[in-house]
Amino acid sequence: MKAFLLAAGKGTRLLPLTLTTPKCLVPISKKPLIEYWFDLFRRYGINDVLINTSHLAEKVKTYISDSPGRLNIKLTYEESLLGSGGTVKKNWDFVKGESSFFICYADNLTNINLKKMLEFHNKHKKDFTLALLRVPNPKECGIVELDESSSVVSFNEKPENPVSDLAFAGIMLSGQNLKNYFPERDYFDLGFDVLPRVTGNASGYIMSEYLLDIGTYKKLEQAEEDIKNGALSAGKRAF
């Protein structure tokens, strides 16, 4: 199975650390963030991974090349960021013909059970499945409304008046129909430009495992403490 791992962000809220370290290589308990994703992919049989790079791309390339044999990794460089959707569009040939594949945001730390999510996806037979989790700050997230059958009724990025506390967790399963929702331009964002339009063709998988957005020093410190307390193995909630 294949996955996009979107990792090109600059990590501006983690300055000055990210002046010299790509966000995806920021260490958490002496282990780069991206390595937690590699562990997760290996655990669930996702062997082919495309990673986009931009800021400090050579450092990501060196890290990958110095650690051979773990996964089949393809790196793609973006001189100018394409956005989460633009990256998938530009590299569509990577998943051409795949019945389903994952798209994951690399700035999250998680131990989500991808096997259970795939089983849910296959059972509900929608074009897309979005991993969701309940959050205390819905105005800061992409918020999803579900009906009683777990179908996505609405998706709104950072709404002023949230209709629920179910946030998109930055992990989704997709099939070939995703390309039908791409705008003609090169740069676009999944959360703002694509996901609000897939309602009716998407299901929401409410995850129960750990997930934390490593976007600030406070979250980085929380991740360190959570790992010490066994959060990744115990499946505790965070966000």
Tab-separated table of C-alpha atoms in Angstrom:
chain	number	residue	atom	x	y	z
A	1	MET	CA	0.000	0.000	0.000
A	2	LYS	CA	1.091	3.596	-0.606
A	3	ALA	CA	1.017	6.863	1.317
A	4	PHE	CA	1.766	10.519	0.803
A	5	LEU	CA	3.600	11.986	3.792
A	6	LEU	CA	3.332	15.764	3.554
A	7	ALA	CA	6.465	17.138	5.180
A	8	ALA	CA	7.488	20.353	3.411
A	9	GLY	CA	6.311	22.861	6.008
A	10	LYS	CA	8.813	25.398	7.362
A	11	GLY	CA	7.791	25.058	11.005
A	12	THR	CA	7.814	28.807	11.639
A	13	ARG	CA	6.285	28.420	15.105
A	14	LEU	CA	9.278	26.279	16.065
A	15	LEU	CA	11.894	28.918	15.270
A	16	PRO	CA	14.811	29.115	15.933
A	17	LEU	CA	15.008	25.300	16.043
A	18	THR	CA	13.744	25.005	12.470
A	19	LEU	CA	16.376	27.409	11.135
A	20	THR	CA	18.734	24.434	11.053
A	21	THR	CA	16.415	21.429	11.435
A	22	PRO	CA	13.540	20.544	9.085
A	23	LYS	CA	10.288	20.289	10.995
A	24	CYS	CA	9.900	16.608	10.117
A	25	LEU	CA	13.324	15.905	11.671
A	26	VAL	CA	12.654	17.720	14.942
A	27	PRO	CA	13.664	15.261	17.682
A	28	ILE	CA	11.116	13.951	20.151
A	29	SER	CA	12.680	11.809	22.862
A	30	LYS	CA	15.879	11.732	20.776
A	31	LYS	CA	14.045	10.397	17.713
A	32	PRO	CA	13.083	12.457	14.629
A	33	LEU	CA	9.362	13.031	14.199
A	34	ILE	CA	9.413	11.429	10.758
A	35	GLU	CA	10.806	8.219	12.235
A	36	TYR	CA	7.601	7.735	14.234
A	37	TRP	CA	5.743	7.813	10.905
A	38	PHE	CA	8.113	5.235	9.432
A	39	ASP	CA	7.460	2.972	12.424
A	40	LEU	CA	3.714	3.377	11.921
A	41	PHE	CA	3.886	2.630	8.200
A	42	ARG	CA	6.009	-0.482	8.711
A	43	ARG	CA	3.630	-1.722	11.397
A	44	TYR	CA	0.672	-1.614	9.007
A	45	GLY	CA	2.328	-2.723	5.785
A	46	ILE	CA	2.564	0.633	4.028
A	47	ASN	CA	5.813	0.157	2.165
A	48	ASP	CA	5.759	2.847	-0.549
A	49	VAL	CA	5.869	6.438	0.686
A	50	LEU	CA	6.188	9.741	-1.178
A	51	ILE	CA	7.548	12.604	0.921
A	52	ASN	CA	7.549	16.203	-0.266
A	53	THR	CA	10.379	18.493	0.835
A	54	SER	CA	11.241	22.168	0.525
A	55	HIS	CA	12.841	23.914	3.515
A	56	LEU	CA	16.233	22.291	4.287
A	57	ALA	CA	15.413	19.549	1.783
A	58	GLU	CA	19.007	18.301	1.614
A	59	LYS	CA	18.932	17.438	5.300
A	60	VAL	CA	15.834	15.305	4.787
A	61	LYS	CA	17.468	13.647	1.776
A	62	THR	CA	20.612	12.908	3.778
A	63	TYR	CA	18.616	11.448	6.661
A	64	ILE	CA	16.708	9.160	4.307
A	65	SER	CA	19.809	8.069	2.378
A	66	ASP	CA	21.710	7.337	5.597
A	67	SER	CA	18.944	4.987	6.718
A	68	PRO	CA	18.462	2.591	3.781
A	69	GLY	CA	16.249	-0.469	3.590
A	70	ARG	CA	13.388	0.687	5.794
A	71	LEU	CA	10.734	1.625	3.215
A	72	ASN	CA	10.501	2.442	-0.473
A	73	ILE	CA	10.716	6.218	-0.190
A	74	LYS	CA	10.382	8.712	-3.017
A	75	LEU	CA	11.348	12.313	-2.311
A	76	THR	CA	9.934	15.203	-4.314
A	77	TYR	CA	11.318	18.728	-3.977
A	78	GLU	CA	9.172	21.862	-4.082
A	79	GLU	CA	11.084	25.078	-4.704
A	80	SER	CA	7.832	26.890	-3.992
A	81	LEU	CA	5.316	25.177	-1.735
A	82	LEU	CA	2.372	23.636	-3.583
A	83	GLY	CA	0.048	23.193	-0.610
A	84	SER	CA	-1.200	19.834	0.621
A	85	GLY	CA	-3.451	19.374	-2.394
A	86	GLY	CA	-0.973	20.675	-4.939
A	87	THR	CA	1.608	18.123	-3.827
A	88	VAL	CA	-0.805	15.251	-4.372
A	89	LYS	CA	-1.842	16.617	-7.772
A	90	LYS	CA	1.744	17.085	-8.982
A	91	ASN	CA	2.660	13.536	-7.950
A	92	TRP	CA	-0.542	11.787	-8.987
A	93	ASP	CA	1.362	9.192	-11.009
A	94	PHE	CA	2.672	7.837	-7.691
A	95	VAL	CA	-0.793	6.488	-6.844
A	96	LYS	CA	-2.233	6.073	-10.325
A	97	GLY	CA	-4.228	2.839	-10.402
A	98	GLU	CA	-4.226	2.364	-6.609
A	99	SER	CA	-7.669	1.501	-5.257
A	100	SER	CA	-6.880	3.303	-2.011
A	101	PHE	CA	-3.974	5.150	-0.435
A	102	PHE	CA	-3.229	7.278	2.622
A	103	ILE	CA	-2.495	10.998	2.775
A	104	CYS	CA	-0.855	11.999	6.060
A	105	TYR	CA	0.345	15.295	7.506
A	106	ALA	CA	3.849	14.713	8.858
A	107	ASP	CA	3.639	17.371	11.569
A	108	ASN	CA	1.434	15.113	13.692
A	109	LEU	CA	2.639	12.529	16.183
A	110	THR	CA	0.249	9.587	16.385
A	111	ASN	CA	-0.182	5.872	16.925
A	112	ILE	CA	-3.456	5.567	14.999
A	113	ASN	CA	-4.402	2.027	13.991
A	114	LEU	CA	-4.281	2.332	10.206
A	115	LYS	CA	-5.544	-1.220	9.759
A	116	LYS	CA	-8.785	-0.415	11.584
A	117	MET	CA	-9.172	2.770	9.577
A	118	LEU	CA	-8.737	0.859	6.314
A	119	GLU	CA	-11.287	-1.747	7.422
A	120	PHE	CA	-13.726	1.081	8.208
A	121	HIS	CA	-13.049	2.620	4.792
A	122	ASN	CA	-13.713	-0.653	2.977
A	123	LYS	CA	-16.882	-1.288	4.982
A	124	HIS	CA	-18.432	2.117	4.290
A	125	LYS	CA	-17.515	2.100	0.587
A	126	LYS	CA	-17.131	5.860	0.240
A	127	ASP	CA	-14.561	7.514	-1.996
A	128	PHE	CA	-12.834	9.036	1.030
A	129	THR	CA	-12.407	8.420	4.740
A	130	LEU	CA	-11.217	11.174	7.067
A	131	ALA	CA	-9.662	10.383	10.438
A	132	LEU	CA	-11.339	12.551	13.078
A	133	LEU	CA	-10.829	13.315	16.747
A	134	ARG	CA	-12.665	15.399	19.300
A	135	VAL	CA	-10.925	18.657	20.168
A	136	PRO	CA	-11.371	21.412	22.767
A	137	ASN	CA	-10.564	24.172	20.254
A	138	PRO	CA	-12.737	23.599	17.154
A	139	LYS	CA	-12.327	27.165	15.869
A	140	GLU	CA	-8.673	26.363	15.186
A	141	CYS	CA	-9.281	23.174	13.180
A	142	GLY	CA	-10.944	21.721	10.127
A	143	ILE	CA	-14.309	20.712	11.591
A	144	VAL	CA	-16.513	17.892	10.323
A	145	GLU	CA	-20.199	17.216	10.841
A	146	LEU	CA	-21.324	13.585	10.542
A	147	ASP	CA	-24.741	12.003	10.134
A	148	GLU	CA	-25.887	8.840	11.915
A	149	SER	CA	-24.227	6.628	9.289
A	150	SER	CA	-20.809	8.309	9.710
A	151	SER	CA	-21.113	10.129	6.384
A	152	VAL	CA	-19.546	13.583	6.205
A	153	VAL	CA	-22.280	16.222	6.020
A	154	SER	CA	-20.016	19.272	6.118
A	155	PHE	CA	-16.359	20.252	6.370
A	156	ASN	CA	-15.289	23.753	7.374
A	157	GLU	CA	-11.713	24.885	7.912
A	158	LYS	CA	-11.354	26.965	11.107
A	159	PRO	CA	-15.037	27.965	11.309
A	160	GLU	CA	-16.218	30.947	13.323
A	161	ASN	CA	-19.246	28.948	14.534
A	162	PRO	CA	-18.272	25.253	14.696
A	163	VAL	CA	-21.098	22.738	14.281
A	164	SER	CA	-19.204	19.999	16.128
A	165	ASP	CA	-15.965	19.270	17.953
A	166	LEU	CA	-14.842	16.633	15.435
A	167	ALA	CA	-11.620	17.798	13.783
A	168	PHE	CA	-9.830	16.409	10.759
A	169	ALA	CA	-6.746	14.658	12.117
A	170	GLY	CA	-4.575	15.138	9.036
A	171	ILE	CA	-4.921	11.508	7.937
A	172	MET	CA	-7.192	10.394	5.127
A	173	LEU	CA	-7.827	7.471	2.823
A	174	SER	CA	-8.573	8.212	-0.792
A	175	GLY	CA	-9.137	6.525	-4.125
A	176	GLN	CA	-8.818	7.618	-7.726
A	177	ASN	CA	-11.814	9.971	-7.614
A	178	LEU	CA	-9.804	12.521	-5.651
A	179	LYS	CA	-8.372	13.895	-8.889
A	180	ASN	CA	-11.873	14.957	-9.948
A	181	TYR	CA	-11.857	17.541	-7.142
A	182	PHE	CA	-8.542	19.172	-8.049
A	183	PRO	CA	-8.734	22.812	-9.175
A	184	GLU	CA	-6.800	23.799	-12.286
A	185	ARG	CA	-4.193	25.843	-10.407
A	186	ASP	CA	-0.961	24.343	-9.074
A	187	TYR	CA	-1.167	25.565	-5.472
A	188	PHE	CA	-4.117	24.522	-3.338
A	189	ASP	CA	-4.926	23.160	0.087
A	190	LEU	CA	-6.872	19.999	0.863
A	191	GLY	CA	-8.580	21.522	3.899
A	192	PHE	CA	-9.718	24.727	2.241
A	193	ASP	CA	-10.105	23.747	-1.415
A	194	VAL	CA	-10.958	20.034	-1.631
A	195	LEU	CA	-12.425	18.501	1.516
A	196	PRO	CA	-15.383	20.926	1.788
A	197	ARG	CA	-16.452	19.651	-1.647
A	198	VAL	CA	-16.310	15.896	-0.967
A	199	THR	CA	-19.212	15.856	1.482
A	200	GLY	CA	-21.558	13.027	0.613
A	201	ASN	CA	-18.675	11.007	-0.794
A	202	ALA	CA	-16.716	10.777	2.464
A	203	SER	CA	-16.988	8.961	5.778
A	204	GLY	CA	-15.600	10.052	9.116
A	205	TYR	CA	-13.544	7.614	11.185
A	206	ILE	CA	-13.455	8.782	14.800
A	207	MET	CA	-10.092	7.671	16.128
A	208	SER	CA	-9.504	6.771	19.759
A	209	GLU	CA	-5.711	6.726	19.712
A	210	TYR	CA	-3.096	9.366	20.456
A	211	LEU	CA	-2.518	12.331	18.132
A	212	LEU	CA	-0.702	15.592	18.749
A	213	ASP	CA	0.132	18.379	16.309
A	214	ILE	CA	3.810	19.205	16.852
A	215	GLY	CA	3.434	22.836	15.870
A	216	THR	CA	4.763	24.791	18.844
A	217	TYR	CA	7.377	24.460	21.574
A	218	LYS	CA	4.593	23.840	24.066
A	219	LYS	CA	3.317	20.906	21.997
A	220	LEU	CA	6.858	19.614	21.548
A	221	GLU	CA	7.357	19.614	25.308
A	222	GLN	CA	3.994	17.897	25.754
A	223	ALA	CA	4.988	15.201	23.261
A	224	GLU	CA	8.215	14.533	25.171
A	225	GLU	CA	6.275	14.137	28.410
A	226	ASP	CA	3.550	12.031	26.786
A	227	ILE	CA	6.078	9.601	25.346
A	228	LYS	CA	7.789	9.258	28.716
A	229	ASN	CA	4.381	8.386	30.158
A	230	GLY	CA	3.756	5.710	27.525
A	231	ALA	CA	1.162	7.565	25.459
A	232	LEU	CA	2.110	5.996	22.137
A	233	SER	CA	1.932	2.468	23.487
A	234	ALA	CA	-1.117	3.008	25.681
A	235	GLY	CA	-3.190	4.851	23.109
A	236	LYS	CA	-3.924	7.837	25.331
A	237	ARG	CA	-5.554	10.924	23.842
A	238	ALA	CA	-3.781	14.237	23.447
A	239	PHE	CA	-4.364	17.094	20.989
